[in-house]
Coordinates of C-alpha atoms in Angstrom, one line a residue:
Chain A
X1 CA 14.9 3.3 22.4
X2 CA 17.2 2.3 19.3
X3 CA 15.9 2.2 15.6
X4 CA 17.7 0.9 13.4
X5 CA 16.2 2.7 10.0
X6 CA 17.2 0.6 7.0
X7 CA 16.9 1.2 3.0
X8 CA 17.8 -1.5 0.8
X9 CA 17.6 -0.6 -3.0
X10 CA 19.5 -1.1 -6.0
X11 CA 19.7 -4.8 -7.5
X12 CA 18.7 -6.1 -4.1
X13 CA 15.2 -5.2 -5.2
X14 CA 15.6 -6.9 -9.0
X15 CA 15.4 -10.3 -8.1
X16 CA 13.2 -12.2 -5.9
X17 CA 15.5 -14.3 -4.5
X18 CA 17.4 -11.5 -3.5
X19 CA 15.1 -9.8 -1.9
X20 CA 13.7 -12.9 -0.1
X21 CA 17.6 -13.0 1.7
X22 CA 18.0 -9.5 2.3
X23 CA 14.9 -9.9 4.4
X24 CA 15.7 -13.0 6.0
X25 CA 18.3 -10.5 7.2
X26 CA 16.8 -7.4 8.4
X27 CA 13.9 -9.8 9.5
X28 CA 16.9 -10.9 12.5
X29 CA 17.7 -7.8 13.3
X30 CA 16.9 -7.2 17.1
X31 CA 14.7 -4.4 18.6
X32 CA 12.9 -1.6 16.7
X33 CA 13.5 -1.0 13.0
X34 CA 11.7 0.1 10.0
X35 CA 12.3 -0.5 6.4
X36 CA 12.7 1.8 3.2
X37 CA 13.0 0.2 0.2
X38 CA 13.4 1.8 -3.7
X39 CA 12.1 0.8 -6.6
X40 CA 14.9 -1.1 -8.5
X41 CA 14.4 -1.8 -12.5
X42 CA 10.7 -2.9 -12.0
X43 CA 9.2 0.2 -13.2
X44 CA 11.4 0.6 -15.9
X45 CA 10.3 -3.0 -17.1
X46 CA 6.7 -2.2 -16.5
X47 CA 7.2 1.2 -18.0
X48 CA 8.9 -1.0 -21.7
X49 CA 6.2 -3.5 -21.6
X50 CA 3.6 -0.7 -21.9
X51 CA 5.4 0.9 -24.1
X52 CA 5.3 4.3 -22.3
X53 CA 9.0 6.2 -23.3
X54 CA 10.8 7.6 -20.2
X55 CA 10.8 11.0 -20.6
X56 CA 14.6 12.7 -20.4
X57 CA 15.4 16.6 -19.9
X58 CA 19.1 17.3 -19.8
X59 CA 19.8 13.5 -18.8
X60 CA 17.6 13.9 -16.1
X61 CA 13.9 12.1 -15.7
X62 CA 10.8 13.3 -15.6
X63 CA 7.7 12.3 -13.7
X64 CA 5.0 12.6 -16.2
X65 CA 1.4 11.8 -15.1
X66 CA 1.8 9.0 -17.2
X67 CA 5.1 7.4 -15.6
X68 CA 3.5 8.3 -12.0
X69 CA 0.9 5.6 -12.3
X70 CA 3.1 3.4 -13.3
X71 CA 5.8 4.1 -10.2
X72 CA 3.1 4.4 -7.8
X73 CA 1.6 0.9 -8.9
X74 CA 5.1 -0.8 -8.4
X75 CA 6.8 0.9 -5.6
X76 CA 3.8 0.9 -3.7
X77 CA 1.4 -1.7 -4.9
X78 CA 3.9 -5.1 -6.3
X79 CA 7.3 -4.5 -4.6
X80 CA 6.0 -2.9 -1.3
X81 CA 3.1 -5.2 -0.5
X82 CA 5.8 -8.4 -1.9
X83 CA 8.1 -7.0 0.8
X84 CA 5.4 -7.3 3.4
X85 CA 4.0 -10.3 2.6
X86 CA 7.6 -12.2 2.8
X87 CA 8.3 -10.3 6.1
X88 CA 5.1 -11.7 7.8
X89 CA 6.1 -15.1 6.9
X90 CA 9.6 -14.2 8.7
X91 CA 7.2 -13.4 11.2
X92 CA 8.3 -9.6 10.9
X93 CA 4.8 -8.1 11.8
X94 CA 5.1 -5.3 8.6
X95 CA 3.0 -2.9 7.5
X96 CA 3.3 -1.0 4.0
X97 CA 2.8 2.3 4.0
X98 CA 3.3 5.1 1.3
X99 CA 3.4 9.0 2.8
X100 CA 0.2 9.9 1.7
X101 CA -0.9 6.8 4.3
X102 CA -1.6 7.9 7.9
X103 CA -0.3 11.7 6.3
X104 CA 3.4 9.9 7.2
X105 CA 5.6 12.1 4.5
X106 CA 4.3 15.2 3.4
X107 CA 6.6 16.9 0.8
X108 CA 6.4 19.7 -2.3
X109 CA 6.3 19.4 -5.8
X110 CA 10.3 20.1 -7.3
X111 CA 10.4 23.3 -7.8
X112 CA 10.3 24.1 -11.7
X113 CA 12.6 27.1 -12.5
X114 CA 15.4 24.9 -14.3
X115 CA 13.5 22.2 -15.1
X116 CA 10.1 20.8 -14.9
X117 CA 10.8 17.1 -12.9
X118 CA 7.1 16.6 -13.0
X119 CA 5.7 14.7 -10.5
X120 CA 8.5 14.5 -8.1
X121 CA 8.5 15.4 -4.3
X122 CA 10.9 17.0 -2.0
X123 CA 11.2 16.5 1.6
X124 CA 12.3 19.0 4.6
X125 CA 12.7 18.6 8.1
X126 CA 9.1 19.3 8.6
X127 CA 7.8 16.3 6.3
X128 CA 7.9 12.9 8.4
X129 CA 5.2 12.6 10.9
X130 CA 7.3 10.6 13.9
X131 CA 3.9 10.4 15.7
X132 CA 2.6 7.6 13.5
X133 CA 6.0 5.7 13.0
X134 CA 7.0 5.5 17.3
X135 CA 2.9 4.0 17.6
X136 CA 3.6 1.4 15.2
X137 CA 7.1 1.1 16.7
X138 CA 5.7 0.5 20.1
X139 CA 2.8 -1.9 18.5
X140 CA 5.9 -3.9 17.5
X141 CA 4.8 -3.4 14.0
X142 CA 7.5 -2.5 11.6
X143 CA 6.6 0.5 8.8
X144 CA 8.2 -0.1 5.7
X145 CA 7.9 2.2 3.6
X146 CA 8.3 2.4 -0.4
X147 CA 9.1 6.5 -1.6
X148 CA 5.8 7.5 -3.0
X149 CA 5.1 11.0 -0.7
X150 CA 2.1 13.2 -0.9
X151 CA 1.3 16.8 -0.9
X152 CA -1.9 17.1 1.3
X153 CA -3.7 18.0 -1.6
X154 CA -4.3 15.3 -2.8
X155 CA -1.3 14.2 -5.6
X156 CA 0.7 11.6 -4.7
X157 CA 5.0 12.4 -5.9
X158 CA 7.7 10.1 -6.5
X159 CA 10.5 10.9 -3.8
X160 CA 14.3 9.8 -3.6
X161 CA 14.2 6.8 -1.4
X162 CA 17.1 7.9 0.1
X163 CA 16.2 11.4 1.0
X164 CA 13.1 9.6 2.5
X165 CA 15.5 7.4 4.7
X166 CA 18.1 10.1 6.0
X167 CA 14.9 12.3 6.8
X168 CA 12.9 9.9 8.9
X169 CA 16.4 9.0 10.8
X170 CA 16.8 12.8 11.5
X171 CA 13.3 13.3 12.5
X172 CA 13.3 10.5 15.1
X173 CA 17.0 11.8 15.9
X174 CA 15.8 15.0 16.8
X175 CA 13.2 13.7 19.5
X176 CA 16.4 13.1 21.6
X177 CA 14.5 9.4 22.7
X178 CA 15.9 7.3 20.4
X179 CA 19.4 6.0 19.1
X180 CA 19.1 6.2 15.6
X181 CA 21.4 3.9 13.4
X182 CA 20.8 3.8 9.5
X183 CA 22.1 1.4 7.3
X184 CA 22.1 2.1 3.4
X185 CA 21.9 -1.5 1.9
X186 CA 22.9 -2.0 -1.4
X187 CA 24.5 -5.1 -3.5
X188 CA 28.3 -4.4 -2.7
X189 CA 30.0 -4.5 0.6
X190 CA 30.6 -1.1 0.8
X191 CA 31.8 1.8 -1.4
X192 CA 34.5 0.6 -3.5
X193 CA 37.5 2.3 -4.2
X194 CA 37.7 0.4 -7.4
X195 CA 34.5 -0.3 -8.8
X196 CA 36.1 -3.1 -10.3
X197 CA 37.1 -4.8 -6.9
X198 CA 34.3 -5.9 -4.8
X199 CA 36.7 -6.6 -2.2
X200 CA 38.1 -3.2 -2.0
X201 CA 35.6 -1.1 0.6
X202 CA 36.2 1.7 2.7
X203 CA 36.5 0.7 6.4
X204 CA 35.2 4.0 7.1
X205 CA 35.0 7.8 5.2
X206 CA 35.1 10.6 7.2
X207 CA 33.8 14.3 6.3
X208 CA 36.8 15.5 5.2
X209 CA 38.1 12.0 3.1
X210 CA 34.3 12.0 1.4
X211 CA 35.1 15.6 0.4
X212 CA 38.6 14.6 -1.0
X213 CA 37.3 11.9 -2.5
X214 CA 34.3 13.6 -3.9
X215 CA 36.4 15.6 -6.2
X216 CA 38.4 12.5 -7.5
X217 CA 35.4 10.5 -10.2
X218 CA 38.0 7.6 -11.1
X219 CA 37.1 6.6 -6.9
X220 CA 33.6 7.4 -6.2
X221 CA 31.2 7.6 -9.0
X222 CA 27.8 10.0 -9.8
X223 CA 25.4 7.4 -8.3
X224 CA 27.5 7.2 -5.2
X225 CA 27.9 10.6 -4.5
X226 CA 24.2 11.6 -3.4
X227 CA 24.0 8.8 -1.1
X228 CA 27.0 9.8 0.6
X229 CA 25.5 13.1 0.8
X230 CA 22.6 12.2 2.6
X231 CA 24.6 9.6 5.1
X232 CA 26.4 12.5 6.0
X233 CA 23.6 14.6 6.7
X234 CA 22.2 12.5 8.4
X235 CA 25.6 12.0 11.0
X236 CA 25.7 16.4 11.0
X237 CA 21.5 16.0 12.1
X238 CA 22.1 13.7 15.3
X239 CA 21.9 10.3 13.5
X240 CA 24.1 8.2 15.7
X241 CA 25.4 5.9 13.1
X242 CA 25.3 5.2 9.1
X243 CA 26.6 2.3 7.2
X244 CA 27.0 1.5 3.8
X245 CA 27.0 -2.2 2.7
X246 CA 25.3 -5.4 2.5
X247 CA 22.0 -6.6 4.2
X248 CA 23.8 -9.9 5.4
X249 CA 26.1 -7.5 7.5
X250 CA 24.0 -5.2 8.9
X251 CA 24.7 -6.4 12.4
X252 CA 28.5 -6.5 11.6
X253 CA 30.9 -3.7 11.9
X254 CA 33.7 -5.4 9.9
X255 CA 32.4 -5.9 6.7
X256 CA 30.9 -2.5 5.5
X257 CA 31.9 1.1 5.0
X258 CA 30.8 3.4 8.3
X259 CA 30.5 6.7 7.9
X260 CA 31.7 9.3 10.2
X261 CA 32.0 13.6 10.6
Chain B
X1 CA -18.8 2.6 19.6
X2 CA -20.5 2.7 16.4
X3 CA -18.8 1.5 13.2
X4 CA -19.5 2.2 9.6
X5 CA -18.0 0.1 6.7
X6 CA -18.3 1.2 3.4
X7 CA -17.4 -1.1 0.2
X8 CA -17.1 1.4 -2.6
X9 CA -16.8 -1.1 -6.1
X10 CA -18.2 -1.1 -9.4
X11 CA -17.8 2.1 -12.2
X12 CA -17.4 4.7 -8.7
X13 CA -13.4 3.1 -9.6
X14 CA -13.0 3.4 -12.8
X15 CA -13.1 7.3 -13.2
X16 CA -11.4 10.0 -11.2
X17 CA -14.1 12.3 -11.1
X18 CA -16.7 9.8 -9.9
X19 CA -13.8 8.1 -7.6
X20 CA -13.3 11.5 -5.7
X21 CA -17.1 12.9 -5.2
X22 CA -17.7 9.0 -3.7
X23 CA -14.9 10.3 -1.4
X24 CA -16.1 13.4 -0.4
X25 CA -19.8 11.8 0.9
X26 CA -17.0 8.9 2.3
X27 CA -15.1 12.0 4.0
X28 CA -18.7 13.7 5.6
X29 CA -19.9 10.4 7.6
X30 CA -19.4 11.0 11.1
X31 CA -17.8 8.8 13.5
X32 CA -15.4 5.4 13.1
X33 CA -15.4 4.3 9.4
X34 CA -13.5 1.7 7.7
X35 CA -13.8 1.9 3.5
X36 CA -12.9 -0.9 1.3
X37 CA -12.8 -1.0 -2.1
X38 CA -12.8 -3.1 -5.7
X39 CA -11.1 -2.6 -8.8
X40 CA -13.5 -1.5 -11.1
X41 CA -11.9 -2.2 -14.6
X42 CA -8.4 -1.0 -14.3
X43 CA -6.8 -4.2 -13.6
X44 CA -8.1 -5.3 -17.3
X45 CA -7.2 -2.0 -18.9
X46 CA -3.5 -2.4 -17.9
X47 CA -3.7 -6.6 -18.4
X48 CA -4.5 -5.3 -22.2
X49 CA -1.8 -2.6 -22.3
X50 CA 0.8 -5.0 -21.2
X51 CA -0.7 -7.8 -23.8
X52 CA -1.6 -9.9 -21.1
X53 CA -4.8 -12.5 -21.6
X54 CA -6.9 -12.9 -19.2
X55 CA -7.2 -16.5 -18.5
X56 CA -10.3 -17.8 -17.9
X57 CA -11.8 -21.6 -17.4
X58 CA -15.5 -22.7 -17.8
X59 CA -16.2 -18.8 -17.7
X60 CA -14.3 -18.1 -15.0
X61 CA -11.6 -15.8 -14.2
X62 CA -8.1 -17.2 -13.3
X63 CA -5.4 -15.5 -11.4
X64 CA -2.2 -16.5 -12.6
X65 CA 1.0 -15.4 -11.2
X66 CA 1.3 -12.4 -14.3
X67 CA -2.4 -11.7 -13.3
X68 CA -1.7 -11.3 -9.8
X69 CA 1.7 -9.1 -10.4
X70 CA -1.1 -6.5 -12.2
X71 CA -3.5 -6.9 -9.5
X72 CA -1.9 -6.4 -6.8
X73 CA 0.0 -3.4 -8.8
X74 CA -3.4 -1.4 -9.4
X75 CA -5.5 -2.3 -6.2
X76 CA -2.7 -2.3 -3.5
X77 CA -0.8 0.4 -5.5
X78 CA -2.3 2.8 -8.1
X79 CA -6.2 2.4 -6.8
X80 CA -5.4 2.3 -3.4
X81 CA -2.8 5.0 -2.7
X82 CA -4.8 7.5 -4.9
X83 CA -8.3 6.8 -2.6
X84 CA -5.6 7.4 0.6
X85 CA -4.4 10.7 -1.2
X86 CA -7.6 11.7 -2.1
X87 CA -9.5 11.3 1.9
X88 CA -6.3 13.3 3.1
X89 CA -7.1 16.1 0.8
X90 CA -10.2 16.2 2.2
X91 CA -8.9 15.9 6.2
X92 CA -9.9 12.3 7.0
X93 CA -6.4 10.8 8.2
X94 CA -6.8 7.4 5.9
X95 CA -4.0 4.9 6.0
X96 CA -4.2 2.2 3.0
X97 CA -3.5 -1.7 3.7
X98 CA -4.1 -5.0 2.1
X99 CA -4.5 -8.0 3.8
X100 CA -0.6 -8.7 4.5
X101 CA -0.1 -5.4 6.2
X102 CA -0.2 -5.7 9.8
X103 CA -1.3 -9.3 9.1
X104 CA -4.8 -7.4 9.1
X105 CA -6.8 -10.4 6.8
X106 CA -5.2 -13.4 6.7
X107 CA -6.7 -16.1 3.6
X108 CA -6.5 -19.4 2.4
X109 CA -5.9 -20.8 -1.5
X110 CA -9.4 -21.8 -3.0
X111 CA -9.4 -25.2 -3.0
X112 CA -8.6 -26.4 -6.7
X113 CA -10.4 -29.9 -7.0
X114 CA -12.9 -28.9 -9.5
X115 CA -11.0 -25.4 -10.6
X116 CA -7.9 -24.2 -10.4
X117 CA -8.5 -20.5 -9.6
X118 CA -4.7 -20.0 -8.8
X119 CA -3.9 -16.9 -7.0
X120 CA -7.2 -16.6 -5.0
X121 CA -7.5 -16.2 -1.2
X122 CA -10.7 -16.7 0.1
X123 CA -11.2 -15.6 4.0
X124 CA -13.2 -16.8 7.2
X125 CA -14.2 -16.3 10.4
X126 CA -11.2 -16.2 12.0
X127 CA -9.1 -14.3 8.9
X128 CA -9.5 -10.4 10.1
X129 CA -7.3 -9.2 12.5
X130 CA -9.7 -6.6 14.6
X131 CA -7.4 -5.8 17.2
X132 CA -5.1 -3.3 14.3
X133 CA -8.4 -2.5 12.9
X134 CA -9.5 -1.0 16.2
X135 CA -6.4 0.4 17.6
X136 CA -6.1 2.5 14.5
X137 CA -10.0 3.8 14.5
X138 CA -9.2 5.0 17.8
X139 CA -6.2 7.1 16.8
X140 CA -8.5 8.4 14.3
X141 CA -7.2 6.8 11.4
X142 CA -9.5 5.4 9.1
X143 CA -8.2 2.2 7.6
X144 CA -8.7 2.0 3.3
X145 CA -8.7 -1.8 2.5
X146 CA -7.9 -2.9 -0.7
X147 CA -8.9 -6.7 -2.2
X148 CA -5.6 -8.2 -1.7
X149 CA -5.1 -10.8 1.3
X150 CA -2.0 -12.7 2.3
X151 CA -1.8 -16.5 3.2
X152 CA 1.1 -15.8 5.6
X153 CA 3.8 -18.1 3.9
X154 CA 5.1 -15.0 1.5
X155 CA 1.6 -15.2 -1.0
X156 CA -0.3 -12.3 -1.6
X157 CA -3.8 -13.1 -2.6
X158 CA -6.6 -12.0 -4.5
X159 CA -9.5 -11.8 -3.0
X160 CA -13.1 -10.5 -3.3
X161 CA -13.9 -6.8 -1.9
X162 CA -18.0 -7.5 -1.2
X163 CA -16.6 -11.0 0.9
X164 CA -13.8 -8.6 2.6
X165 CA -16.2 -6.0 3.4
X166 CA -18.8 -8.8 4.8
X167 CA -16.4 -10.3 7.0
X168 CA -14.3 -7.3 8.2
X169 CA -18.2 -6.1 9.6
X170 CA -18.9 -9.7 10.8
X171 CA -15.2 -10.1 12.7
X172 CA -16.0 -6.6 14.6
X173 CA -19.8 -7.3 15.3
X174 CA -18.7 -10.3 16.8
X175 CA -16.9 -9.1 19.8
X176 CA -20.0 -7.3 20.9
X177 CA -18.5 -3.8 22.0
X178 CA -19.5 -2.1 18.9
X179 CA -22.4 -1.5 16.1
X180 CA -21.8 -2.5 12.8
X181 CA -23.4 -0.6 10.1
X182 CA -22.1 -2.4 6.1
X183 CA -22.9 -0.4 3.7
X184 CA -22.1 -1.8 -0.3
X185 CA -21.9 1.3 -3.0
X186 CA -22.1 1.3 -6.2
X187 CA -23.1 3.6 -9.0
X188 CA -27.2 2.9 -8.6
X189 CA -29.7 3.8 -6.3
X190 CA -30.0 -0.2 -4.8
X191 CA -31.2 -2.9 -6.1
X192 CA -33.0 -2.4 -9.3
X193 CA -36.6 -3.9 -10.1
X194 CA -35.6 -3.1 -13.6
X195 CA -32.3 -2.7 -14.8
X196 CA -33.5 -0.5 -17.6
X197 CA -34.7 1.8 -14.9
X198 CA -32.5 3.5 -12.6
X199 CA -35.8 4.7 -10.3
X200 CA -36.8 1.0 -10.0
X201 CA -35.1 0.0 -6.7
X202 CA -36.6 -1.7 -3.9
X203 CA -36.7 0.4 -0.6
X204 CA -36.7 -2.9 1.1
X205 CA -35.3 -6.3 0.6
X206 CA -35.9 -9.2 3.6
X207 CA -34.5 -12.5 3.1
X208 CA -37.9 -13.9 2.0
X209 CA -38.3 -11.5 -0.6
X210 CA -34.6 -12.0 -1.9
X211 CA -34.8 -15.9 -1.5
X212 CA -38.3 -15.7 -4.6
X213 CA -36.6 -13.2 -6.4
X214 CA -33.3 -14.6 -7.1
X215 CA -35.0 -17.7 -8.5
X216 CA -36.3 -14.9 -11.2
X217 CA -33.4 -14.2 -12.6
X218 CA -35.3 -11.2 -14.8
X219 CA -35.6 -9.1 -11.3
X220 CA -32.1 -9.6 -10.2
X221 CA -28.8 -10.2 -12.3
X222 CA -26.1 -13.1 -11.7
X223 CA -23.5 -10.3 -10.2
X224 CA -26.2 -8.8 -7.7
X225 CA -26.8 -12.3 -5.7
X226 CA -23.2 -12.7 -4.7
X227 CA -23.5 -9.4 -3.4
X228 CA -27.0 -10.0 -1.6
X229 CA -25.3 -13.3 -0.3
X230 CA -22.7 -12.0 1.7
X231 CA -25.2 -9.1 3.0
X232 CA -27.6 -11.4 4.4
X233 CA -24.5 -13.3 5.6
X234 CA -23.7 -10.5 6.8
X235 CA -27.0 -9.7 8.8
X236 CA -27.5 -13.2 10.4
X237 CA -24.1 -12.8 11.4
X238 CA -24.1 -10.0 13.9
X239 CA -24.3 -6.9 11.8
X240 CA -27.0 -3.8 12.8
X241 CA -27.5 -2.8 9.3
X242 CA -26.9 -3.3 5.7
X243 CA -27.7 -1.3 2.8
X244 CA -26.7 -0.6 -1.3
X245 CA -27.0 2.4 -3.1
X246 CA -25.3 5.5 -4.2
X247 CA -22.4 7.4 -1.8
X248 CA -24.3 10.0 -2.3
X249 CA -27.2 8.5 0.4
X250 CA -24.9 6.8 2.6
X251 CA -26.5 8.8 5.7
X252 CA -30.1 8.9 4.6
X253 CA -32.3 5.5 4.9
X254 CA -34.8 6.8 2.0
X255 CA -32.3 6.6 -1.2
X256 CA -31.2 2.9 -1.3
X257 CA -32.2 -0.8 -0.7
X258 CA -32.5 -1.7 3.0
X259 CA -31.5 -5.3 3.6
X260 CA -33.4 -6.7 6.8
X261 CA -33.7 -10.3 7.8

């Protein structure tokens, strides 16, 4: 079987028009396919209008118990049960899930040498139970899952949506069953060689360009950077195919960056 | 097969202690379960931290679109997630929907002609969708409903958990293959006598008996007969057995109210 694995995040998840069209979209998409989205701005405005400070430590956030409650109600409560409810009137038969649901994703609190992220979950190879996805898969019901994991103990952790989408693609990949194609979608066409120029994607990055690239921050910039990370290991972990781009392209080669070792 | 359905509600929500020893009694019933469960008061608490009013005509709560956001945010998110979290801990394999997920309980608006309730689903005979609710009790996963439904044209819904609970047991009694046992907890014993006295509960309640009593409104309170409604409902309807009381009791007949027709 084929799956296409999709994330969509960034500003597609801001507005609700938006995210109505970028659904239209992966709604057409043919065969099996699940759906990871992030959690946009929404938290932050929830966060403001609570008047709960995000807490910083060297630039970096932290998950405090606090800021938790607050992701976990939007990621998994408003934006991933909105997503759900517009996909079943696309008739996309949806279903929500965080990782703590069915025991999907299983990961471990951040380690804290450096610096205590809080309430934030990694994932391994070992975390995404492909059992539960391929049932709902062959039920024709599509998973769509928001990046709140669990720890089996009991605490759910806010995970990198997309860690979360590069590891279920590897974990289905390594079954050796499926053709696994993941598509990062985002609100450009691709990644831009001049953040400037909407117009000016990448065809395609290779390993070694990404690594050239990498080193050079006037072309690809901090936020860019992990994402290519994970596309790529997600190609080096038996991942067939990875895009970069728009949701109205996802079924288009030509207008979006592809990713290749 | 034998099913139990256990609506959890009231002040087991609102604290965490209280929220996980409900679980563990949840967790120690034997056989297929399905749990649903209300909001207790943390909708309001985070309405008030946002400086959101609750709207309310001729004593009645409205939904509007701000209320629902919130909602929908702490039963489908916060409430829910933590409950699935919680049952993992404790090795029962929950998975955590509302009513759009899997198109599992499909509502209608209230009619507005004397009211306008806005965002308020109300659900039928023909709402729950039994065949997801089956197929994932026999992979052993134990489905955690929250109150939210969807109207299938993109509208998430809120909706009441006892009427949810009621109809999920009267959609599955209905096809005749399995015994439904309802079961509505809450931080008393049953059904008080005397709601000064927490000792005071009837053992036994048949239809006669609550048909005089509710016209005395000093035996039983305005938000008890809703609940004893959709009980009875939910006994004419098909369903073996239907009791309220603590979690603590929910497998011995001697600690709550017994509802018989």
């Amino acid at each position: 079987m084929k799956i296409h694995i999709v994330k969509i995040g960034g500003h597609l998840i801001n507005d609700q028009k938006v995210i109505r069209s970028s659904l239209e979209y992966f709604s057409k998409l043919q065969g099996y396919k699940i759906l990871i989205h992030g959690g946009g701005k929404k938290a932050d405005f929830i966060l403001n209008k609570m008047g709960i400070n995000q807490k910083m430590i060297q630039g970096r956030r932290i998950t405090d118990k606090e800021t938790l409650d607050i992701v976990v109600m939007t990621y998994a409560g408003m934006i991933n049960k909105n997503i759900v409810a517009i996909l079943q009137s696309y008739h996309c038969n949806a279903l929500g899930l965080c990782g703590a649901d069915g025991n999907c994703i299983q990961s471990y609190l951040r380690d804290k040498t450096n610096i205590d992220y809080g309430y934030v979950g990694d994932v391994n190879s070992k975390s995404v139970n492909t059992h539960l996805i391929k049932f709902l898969l062959k039920k024709n019901i599509i998973p769509v899952f928001c990046s709140i994991t669990h720890n089996g103990i009991g605490n759910l952790l806010n995970t990198n949506a997309d860690t979360i989408a590069a590891y279920i693609a590897i974990s289905l990949a390594r079954e050796k069953d499926s053709e696994i194609e993941l598509h990062f979608c985002f609100e450009k066409k691709g990644v831009l060689r001049d953040i400037q120029d909407s117009e000016s994607y990448f065809k395609k990055i290779n390993f070694h360009l990404f690594q050239k690239i990498k080193k050079n921050h006037t072309i690809i910039k901090n936020g860019m950077i992990p994402k290519l990370e994970n596309a790529f290991f997600a190609l080096k972990n038996g991942v067939s195919k990875v895009s970069i781009g728009l949701p109205n392209y996802l079924n288009d080669l030509n207008h979006k960056t592809i990713l290749c070792l």
